[in-house]
Coordinates of C-alpha atoms and ligand atoms in Angstrom, one line a residue:
M25 CA -17.1 35.7 13.6
T26 CA -15.0 34.2 16.4
W27 CA -16.5 34.9 19.8
Q28 CA -14.2 36.9 22.2
S29 CA -15.0 36.5 25.9
P30 CA -15.7 40.0 27.3
I31 CA -14.5 38.9 30.8
A32 CA -11.0 37.5 29.9
P33 CA -8.3 38.6 27.5
G34 CA -7.2 36.7 24.4
L35 CA -8.6 34.0 22.2
S36 CA -7.7 30.6 23.7
W37 CA -6.3 27.7 21.8
Y38 CA -9.1 25.7 23.2
Q39 CA -11.7 27.9 21.4
A40 CA -9.6 27.8 18.2
S41 CA -9.4 24.0 18.4
V42 CA -13.1 23.5 19.2
G43 CA -14.5 25.9 16.6
E44 CA -18.1 26.8 16.5
R45 CA -19.9 25.9 19.7
P46 CA -23.7 25.5 20.1
D47 CA -25.5 28.7 21.2
Y48 CA -28.0 28.6 24.0
P49 CA -30.8 31.2 24.0
A50 CA -31.0 34.0 26.6
L51 CA -33.7 33.6 29.2
D52 CA -36.7 35.6 28.0
G53 CA -39.2 36.7 30.7
S54 CA -39.9 35.4 34.2
V55 CA -39.9 31.8 35.5
S56 CA -40.5 29.9 38.6
V57 CA -38.4 26.8 39.4
D58 CA -37.3 24.6 42.3
V59 CA -33.6 25.5 41.8
A60 CA -31.9 28.4 40.1
I61 CA -28.2 28.4 39.3
I62 CA -26.1 31.5 38.5
G63 CA -22.9 30.8 36.6
G64 CA -22.3 28.3 33.7
G65 CA -18.9 26.9 34.5
Y66 CA -18.3 23.3 35.6
T67 CA -19.8 23.9 39.1
G68 CA -23.1 25.3 37.8
L69 CA -23.5 23.0 34.8
Q70 CA -22.8 19.9 36.8
A71 CA -25.3 20.9 39.4
A72 CA -27.9 21.6 36.7
F73 CA -27.2 18.3 35.0
N74 CA -27.5 16.2 38.2
L75 CA -30.6 18.0 39.4
A76 CA -32.4 17.8 36.0
K77 CA -31.5 14.1 35.7
A78 CA -33.3 13.5 39.0
G79 CA -36.4 15.3 37.8
V80 CA -35.9 18.7 39.6
S81 CA -37.0 21.8 37.7
V82 CA -33.8 23.8 37.3
V83 CA -32.8 26.9 35.4
L84 CA -29.2 28.0 34.9
I85 CA -28.2 31.5 33.7
E86 CA -24.7 32.4 32.4
A87 CA -23.9 36.1 31.9
H88 CA -21.8 35.5 28.8
R89 CA -21.1 32.2 26.9
F90 CA -20.4 28.9 28.5
G91 CA -16.7 28.5 28.9
D92 CA -16.0 32.3 29.2
G93 CA -15.1 31.8 32.8
A94 CA -12.2 29.7 34.2
S95 CA -13.8 26.4 33.1
G96 CA -13.2 27.0 29.4
R97 CA -9.8 28.6 29.7
N98 CA -7.7 26.7 32.3
G99 CA -4.6 24.6 32.3
G100 CA -6.5 21.3 32.2
Q101 CA -4.4 19.7 34.9
L102 CA -6.4 17.4 37.2
G103 CA -3.9 16.9 40.0
T104 CA -4.5 14.7 43.0
G105 CA -5.9 15.6 46.4
Q106 CA -6.7 19.2 47.5
R107 CA -4.6 22.2 46.6
A108 CA -3.0 22.0 50.1
W109 CA -0.8 18.9 50.5
P110 CA -2.2 16.2 52.9
G111 CA 0.6 16.7 55.4
E112 CA -0.4 20.4 55.7
L113 CA -4.1 19.6 56.0
E114 CA -3.3 16.9 58.6
A115 CA -1.4 19.3 60.8
E116 CA -4.4 21.7 60.7
L117 CA -7.5 19.4 60.6
G118 CA -6.2 16.1 61.9
F119 CA -5.8 12.8 60.1
E120 CA -9.4 11.8 59.7
R121 CA -10.6 15.0 58.1
S122 CA -7.5 15.2 55.9
K123 CA -8.1 11.7 54.8
A124 CA -11.7 12.4 54.1
L125 CA -10.7 15.5 52.0
F126 CA -8.3 13.3 50.1
A127 CA -10.9 10.7 49.5
L128 CA -13.3 13.4 48.2
A129 CA -10.7 14.6 45.7
E130 CA -10.2 11.0 44.5
N131 CA -14.0 10.7 44.1
A132 CA -13.9 13.9 42.1
K133 CA -11.2 12.6 39.8
H134 CA -13.1 9.4 39.1
Y135 CA -16.4 11.2 38.8
L136 CA -15.0 13.5 36.1
L137 CA -13.4 10.7 34.1
D138 CA -16.5 8.5 34.4
F139 CA -18.8 11.3 33.5
A140 CA -16.8 12.0 30.2
R141 CA -16.7 8.3 29.4
Q142 CA -20.4 7.7 30.0
H143 CA -21.5 10.7 27.9
E144 CA -18.9 10.1 25.2
I145 CA -17.2 13.5 25.6
D146 CA -13.7 13.4 24.1
I147 CA -11.9 15.3 26.8
E148 CA -8.5 14.3 25.3
F149 CA -7.3 12.8 28.6
I150 CA -3.6 12.2 28.8
P151 CA -2.3 10.4 31.9
G152 CA 0.5 11.5 34.2
Q153 CA 1.7 14.6 36.2
L154 CA 5.1 15.7 37.3
N155 CA 5.5 18.0 40.3
V156 CA 9.0 19.4 40.0
A157 CA 11.2 21.5 42.3
H158 CA 12.8 24.7 41.1
K159 CA 15.2 24.9 44.0
P160 CA 17.5 22.4 45.7
G161 CA 17.0 21.6 49.4
W162 CA 13.6 20.0 49.8
E163 CA 14.5 16.7 48.4
A164 CA 13.8 14.8 51.7
D165 CA 10.3 16.4 51.9
Y166 CA 9.5 15.3 48.4
R167 CA 10.6 11.7 49.1
R168 CA 8.7 11.7 52.4
D169 CA 5.5 13.1 50.8
A170 CA 5.5 10.3 48.2
E171 CA 5.9 7.7 51.0
I172 CA 3.1 9.3 53.1
M173 CA 0.8 9.2 50.1
A174 CA 1.3 5.5 49.8
E175 CA 1.4 4.5 53.4
R176 CA -1.1 6.8 55.1
Y177 CA -3.4 7.7 52.2
G178 CA -3.4 4.4 50.3
Y179 CA -2.4 6.2 47.1
P180 CA 0.4 4.2 45.5
H181 CA 0.8 6.2 42.3
I182 CA 3.3 8.8 43.3
S183 CA 7.0 8.1 43.1
F184 CA 10.1 10.2 43.8
M185 CA 12.2 11.3 40.8
D186 CA 15.9 12.1 41.3
R187 CA 17.7 14.8 39.3
G188 CA 18.5 12.4 36.4
E189 CA 15.0 11.1 36.0
T190 CA 13.4 14.6 36.4
Q191 CA 15.6 16.1 33.7
E192 CA 15.1 13.2 31.4
R193 CA 11.3 13.3 31.7
L194 CA 11.1 17.1 31.3
G195 CA 13.8 17.4 28.7
S196 CA 15.2 20.3 30.7
T197 CA 18.0 20.8 33.1
R198 CA 16.2 23.6 35.1
Y199 CA 14.6 21.5 37.8
H200 CA 16.3 19.5 40.5
Y201 CA 14.0 16.6 41.5
G202 CA 10.3 16.0 41.8
V203 CA 7.5 13.4 42.0
R204 CA 5.7 11.6 39.3
D205 CA 2.0 10.8 39.7
T206 CA 0.6 8.2 37.4
G207 CA -2.9 8.3 38.9
T208 CA -3.9 11.5 37.3
G209 CA -3.5 13.5 34.1
H210 CA -4.7 16.4 32.0
I211 CA -7.6 17.2 29.7
H212 CA -9.0 19.7 27.1
P213 CA -11.0 21.9 29.4
L214 CA -13.3 23.4 26.8
K215 CA -14.3 20.1 25.3
L216 CA -15.4 19.0 28.7
L217 CA -17.4 22.2 29.2
V218 CA -19.1 22.1 25.8
G219 CA -20.0 18.4 26.3
L220 CA -21.2 19.1 29.8
A221 CA -23.5 21.9 28.6
S222 CA -25.1 19.7 26.0
T223 CA -25.5 16.8 28.4
A224 CA -27.2 19.1 31.0
A225 CA -29.6 20.4 28.3
A226 CA -30.4 16.8 27.1
A227 CA -31.1 15.9 30.8
G228 CA -33.8 18.6 30.8
A229 CA -32.0 21.5 32.5
R230 CA -33.0 24.9 31.1
I231 CA -29.7 26.5 30.5
H232 CA -29.3 30.1 29.1
E233 CA -26.3 32.1 27.9
M234 CA -26.1 35.9 27.7
T235 CA -28.3 36.2 30.8
P236 CA -26.6 38.0 33.7
A237 CA -28.1 37.9 37.2
K238 CA -28.4 41.6 38.2
A239 CA -29.6 41.2 41.8
I240 CA -30.6 38.5 44.3
R241 CA -33.5 39.3 46.7
Q242 CA -35.6 37.4 49.1
A243 CA -39.4 37.6 49.6
G244 CA -42.1 35.3 50.8
G245 CA -39.7 32.5 51.6
K246 CA -38.4 32.4 48.0
T247 CA -35.3 33.8 46.4
L248 CA -35.8 36.2 43.4
I249 CA -33.1 36.7 40.8
D250 CA -33.5 39.8 38.6
T251 CA -32.4 39.3 35.0
P252 CA -32.5 41.9 32.1
T253 CA -35.9 40.5 31.0
G254 CA -37.6 39.4 34.1
T255 CA -37.3 37.6 37.5
I256 CA -36.5 34.0 38.4
T257 CA -38.3 32.8 41.5
A258 CA -36.7 29.8 43.1
D259 CA -36.9 27.7 46.3
R260 CA -33.1 27.2 46.3
V261 CA -30.3 29.0 44.6
L262 CA -26.7 28.0 43.8
I263 CA -24.2 30.9 43.2
A264 CA -21.5 29.3 41.0
T265 CA -19.9 32.5 39.7
N266 CA -16.5 31.8 41.5
A267 CA -13.9 34.5 40.6
Y268 CA -16.4 36.4 38.5
I269 CA -18.8 37.3 41.4
G270 CA -18.3 41.0 41.1
N271 CA -20.8 42.9 43.2
L272 CA -23.6 40.4 42.9
E273 CA -23.3 38.9 46.4
P274 CA -21.1 40.4 49.2
V275 CA -20.3 37.3 51.3
T276 CA -18.9 35.4 48.3
A277 CA -17.1 38.5 47.1
A278 CA -15.4 39.0 50.5
H279 CA -14.1 35.4 50.5
V280 CA -13.3 34.6 46.9
M281 CA -10.7 36.8 45.1
P282 CA -9.9 36.8 41.4
I283 CA -6.3 36.4 40.4
R284 CA -5.5 36.5 36.7
S285 CA -3.4 33.7 35.2
F286 CA -2.2 33.5 31.6
I287 CA -1.4 30.7 29.2
G288 CA 0.2 30.5 25.8
A289 CA 0.0 27.8 23.1
T290 CA 2.9 27.1 20.7
V291 CA 2.9 25.4 17.3
P292 CA 3.3 21.6 17.6
L293 CA 6.8 20.6 18.9
D294 CA 7.5 17.8 16.4
K295 CA 11.1 18.8 16.2
F296 CA 11.6 18.7 20.0
P297 CA 10.7 15.2 21.0
S298 CA 12.6 15.4 24.3
V299 CA 10.3 18.1 25.7
I300 CA 8.1 16.2 28.2
S301 CA 8.6 12.9 26.2
G302 CA 6.0 11.1 28.3
S303 CA 3.4 13.8 27.7
E304 CA 2.7 14.3 31.4
A305 CA 1.3 17.6 32.8
V306 CA 4.0 19.5 34.7
A307 CA 3.6 21.9 37.7
D308 CA 6.5 23.5 39.5
S309 CA 7.2 24.5 43.0
R310 CA 7.1 28.3 42.5
F311 CA 4.6 30.3 44.5
V312 CA 3.5 31.7 41.1
V313 CA 3.3 28.2 39.7
R314 CA 4.4 27.4 36.2
Y315 CA 2.1 24.8 34.7
F316 CA 2.7 23.3 31.3
R317 CA 1.8 20.3 29.2
K318 CA 1.6 19.1 25.7
S319 CA -1.7 18.9 23.9
R320 CA -2.8 15.8 22.1
D321 CA -1.5 17.4 18.9
G322 CA 1.9 18.1 20.5
R323 CA 1.8 21.9 21.3
L324 CA 3.2 23.2 24.5
L325 CA 0.5 24.9 26.5
F326 CA 2.4 26.9 29.1
G327 CA 0.8 28.8 32.0
G328 CA 2.7 30.9 34.4
R329 CA 2.3 34.6 34.6
E330 CA -0.1 36.0 37.2
A331 CA -1.6 39.5 37.7
Y332 CA -3.2 40.8 40.8
T333 CA -5.0 43.7 39.3
S334 CA -7.7 43.7 36.7
D335 CA -5.3 45.1 34.1
S336 CA -4.3 42.7 31.4
P337 CA -0.7 42.6 30.4
R338 CA -0.2 44.1 27.0
D339 CA 1.6 41.2 25.4
I340 CA 0.9 37.9 27.1
S341 CA 2.8 35.9 24.4
T342 CA 6.1 37.8 25.1
H343 CA 6.0 37.0 28.8
I344 CA 5.0 33.4 28.3
R345 CA 7.7 32.9 25.6
R346 CA 10.3 34.3 27.9
Q347 CA 9.3 31.8 30.7
I348 CA 9.3 28.9 28.2
A349 CA 12.9 29.9 27.1
E350 CA 14.1 29.9 30.7
I351 CA 13.1 26.2 30.9
Y352 CA 13.7 25.2 27.3
P353 CA 16.4 27.5 25.8
E354 CA 16.1 25.6 22.5
L355 CA 12.5 26.9 22.2
E356 CA 13.5 30.6 22.3
G357 CA 11.5 32.5 19.8
I358 CA 9.0 29.6 19.3
E359 CA 5.9 30.6 17.5
M360 CA 2.9 31.1 19.7
V361 CA -0.4 30.6 18.1
N362 CA -2.7 31.7 21.0
A363 CA -2.2 33.5 24.3
W364 CA -5.0 34.1 26.8
G365 CA -5.9 34.6 30.4
G366 CA -8.7 33.9 32.9
S367 CA -9.5 34.6 36.5
V368 CA -8.8 32.0 39.2
G369 CA -10.9 32.2 42.3
I370 CA -8.7 32.0 45.4
T371 CA -9.5 32.0 49.1
L372 CA -7.1 33.1 51.8
P373 CA -6.2 29.6 53.0
R374 CA -6.4 28.2 49.4
K375 CA -9.2 25.9 50.3
P376 CA -12.7 25.7 48.6
F377 CA -15.4 28.0 49.8
A378 CA -18.9 26.5 50.2
R379 CA -21.4 28.3 52.4
E380 CA -25.1 29.2 52.7
V381 CA -24.9 33.0 52.2
M382 CA -28.6 33.6 52.6
P383 CA -31.4 31.3 53.5
G384 CA -31.6 28.7 50.7
V385 CA -28.8 30.3 48.8
T386 CA -25.5 28.4 48.6
S387 CA -22.3 29.8 47.1
I388 CA -19.5 27.5 45.9
G389 CA -16.1 28.5 44.5
G390 CA -12.6 29.5 45.5
F391 CA -10.9 26.3 44.4
S392 CA -7.6 28.2 44.3
G393 CA -6.2 26.9 41.1
H394 CA -7.3 23.3 41.8
G395 CA -10.8 23.4 40.5
V396 CA -10.9 21.3 37.4
M397 CA -12.0 18.1 39.2
L398 CA -13.2 19.8 42.4
S399 CA -15.6 22.2 40.8
N400 CA -17.2 19.5 38.7
Y401 CA -17.7 17.3 41.7
S402 CA -18.9 20.2 43.9
G403 CA -21.7 20.8 41.4
K404 CA -22.7 17.2 41.7
L405 CA -22.4 17.3 45.5
Y406 CA -24.6 20.4 45.6
A407 CA -27.3 18.4 43.7
D408 CA -26.9 15.5 46.0
S409 CA -27.4 17.8 49.0
I410 CA -30.7 19.1 47.4
L411 CA -31.8 15.6 46.7
G412 CA -31.0 14.4 50.2
Q413 CA -28.5 11.9 48.8
G414 CA -25.3 12.7 50.6
Q415 CA -23.4 15.0 52.9
E416 CA -19.9 15.1 51.3
L417 CA -20.3 18.8 50.5
D418 CA -20.3 19.4 54.3
L419 CA -16.6 18.6 54.3
F420 CA -16.1 21.9 52.3
K421 CA -18.7 23.8 54.3
E422 CA -16.9 22.9 57.6
L423 CA -13.6 24.4 56.4
K424 CA -12.7 27.7 58.1
I425 CA -12.4 30.3 55.3
P426 CA -11.8 33.8 56.6
A427 CA -12.7 36.9 54.6
F428 CA -9.9 38.7 52.9
P429 CA -8.7 41.6 55.2
G430 CA -9.1 45.1 54.0
G431 CA -12.8 44.9 53.0
A432 CA -14.0 45.5 49.4
R433 CA -11.9 48.7 49.0
F434 CA -8.5 47.7 50.3
R435 CA -8.3 43.9 49.9
S436 CA -6.9 44.1 46.3
P437 CA -4.1 46.5 47.2
L438 CA -3.2 44.4 50.3
L439 CA -3.3 41.2 48.3
F440 CA -1.3 42.8 45.5
L441 CA 1.5 43.6 48.0
A442 CA 1.5 40.2 49.6
L443 CA 1.5 38.3 46.4
T444 CA 4.0 40.5 44.7
W445 CA 6.3 39.7 47.7
Y446 CA 5.9 36.0 47.3
A447 CA 6.4 36.3 43.5
L448 CA 9.6 38.2 44.1
R449 CA 10.8 35.4 46.4
D450 CA 10.4 32.9 43.5
R451 CA 12.9 35.0 41.6
L452 CA 15.5 35.4 44.4
Ligands
FAD516 C1 -5.8 30.4 33.4 C2 -6.4 29.4 34.4 C3 -5.7 28.2 34.6 C4 -6.2 27.3 35.5 N1 -5.6 26.0 35.5 C5 -6.1 25.0 36.3 C6 -5.5 23.7 36.3 O1 -4.6 23.4 35.5 N2 -6.1 22.8 37.1 C7 -7.1 23.1 37.9 O2 -7.6 22.2 38.7 N3 -7.7 24.3 37.9 C8 -7.2 25.3 37.1 N4 -7.8 26.5 37.1 C9 -9.0 26.7 37.9 C10 -10.3 26.1 37.4 O3 -10.4 26.4 36.0 C11 -11.5 26.6 38.2 O4 -11.4 26.2 39.5 C12 -12.8 26.0 37.7 O5 -13.0 26.1 36.3 C13 -14.0 26.8 38.4 O6 -15.2 26.5 37.8 P1 -16.5 27.3 38.2 O7 -17.6 26.7 37.5 O8 -16.6 27.3 39.7 O9 -16.2 28.8 37.8 P2 -16.1 29.4 36.3 O10 -15.8 28.4 35.3 O11 -15.3 30.6 36.4 O12 -17.6 29.9 36.0 C14 -18.3 31.0 36.6 C15 -19.2 31.6 35.6 O13 -20.1 32.5 36.2 C16 -20.5 33.4 35.3 N5 -21.1 34.6 36.0 C17 -20.4 35.5 36.8 N6 -21.3 36.4 37.2 C18 -22.5 36.1 36.7 C19 -23.8 36.7 36.9 N7 -24.0 37.8 37.6 N8 -24.8 36.1 36.2 C20 -24.6 35.0 35.5 N9 -23.4 34.4 35.3 C21 -22.4 34.9 35.9 C22 -19.2 33.8 34.6 O14 -19.4 34.4 33.3 C23 -18.6 32.4 34.5 O15 -18.8 31.7 33.2 C24 -7.3 27.5 36.2 C25 -8.0 28.7 36.1 C26 -7.5 29.7 35.2 C27 -8.3 31.0 35.0

């Protein structure tokens, strides 16, 4: 029977295309380890892999199945840099730190692609990304940003696209101009996750599905994690639950909020060769960003709708189909084979959250929709920090991430109002 994630709606096309995945047994009983990891997405599994490879005894527990969180259900776009554009980071943090954060993201990109290559994981990488403007008026900014990237950040792969080029590459007249980034691309996220889990297990990490952490406590200089069948005792703990933290740990929960995002997959677009003829990933300039791309077998994978409450929309396909038709009228009524959602972990300033939340317990998440490459690399950087091999994670730890206002009770309604206002502005 096909597995349906209990924490996210819909069967994803990724699941359908991967088919049966290996099962990993639930943890049975109590164990003592050097490092325990809670959460089996990219962040947790990369940390487990890198620690096990170095000979550290590590156990990872995942409440459901690997890939049920954002890592198995996302848009697959790698992007470049941080979620915030370098100019914005530079104004806030100064040039040196902004440049260091850009370099970290480039390291993340190379790390991910090298990791897949080395471990022969077919992640279906397709190069290229287009960032396109849904409104006129910011053309000079787009041009300048492309120049800044080349001149100040030494990244020569971004070029400005005028209206003609934008519309030609997209096969749509709905966007005005944009930039093309030939130094990045998009991947099949679940294939990466499945390959990563088996690579971590082969390196000696003990990884367990269907094992929720129920509580985290501290005693005698150790951290104890209660599970349904026992207790994990560890010197160090990584909380890698991101948007799915729930009530497990209050500091993470106060700083990382879940937002639901939804994606639909169409049948292959063989009859519509002009739709993204270069097969790049596309992200637009809306606050509720529309992100779309073609899979290796030519389907349109279109993400766009967001929800700020835990309710799932009744018919994800209908909403996604409507958004597709706004951009590609010729695809009106196109058959959707899968539609699904997942929770993106966001922070207030849309920058990653990495913090010691209790002695010896680090929490990492809040990549704010830009986590495919950053979460993989953050897991590796966490391992490096345990092994005393690098300080790059400190760049994230030093970022000022305030808690969401309103406390546990009111932050969702407040955020709902704020985000609904921004979403409304997209439509005006
Ligand atoms: C629909 C969607 C589209 C996206 N598109 C993009 C994109 O195109 N590009 C991009 O860069 N980013 C994108 N993202 C974001 C990206 O997927 C995430 O940043 C990244 O996958 C985060 O990985 P993670 O390991 O930190 O968290 P996750 O992959 O969410 O993993 C957290 C895991 O923790 C587990 N867990 C929670 N509580 C417990 C507990 N108590 N005990 C044990 N386990 C627990 C959960 O079950 C889950 O599997 C998207 C996200 C979504 C949802």
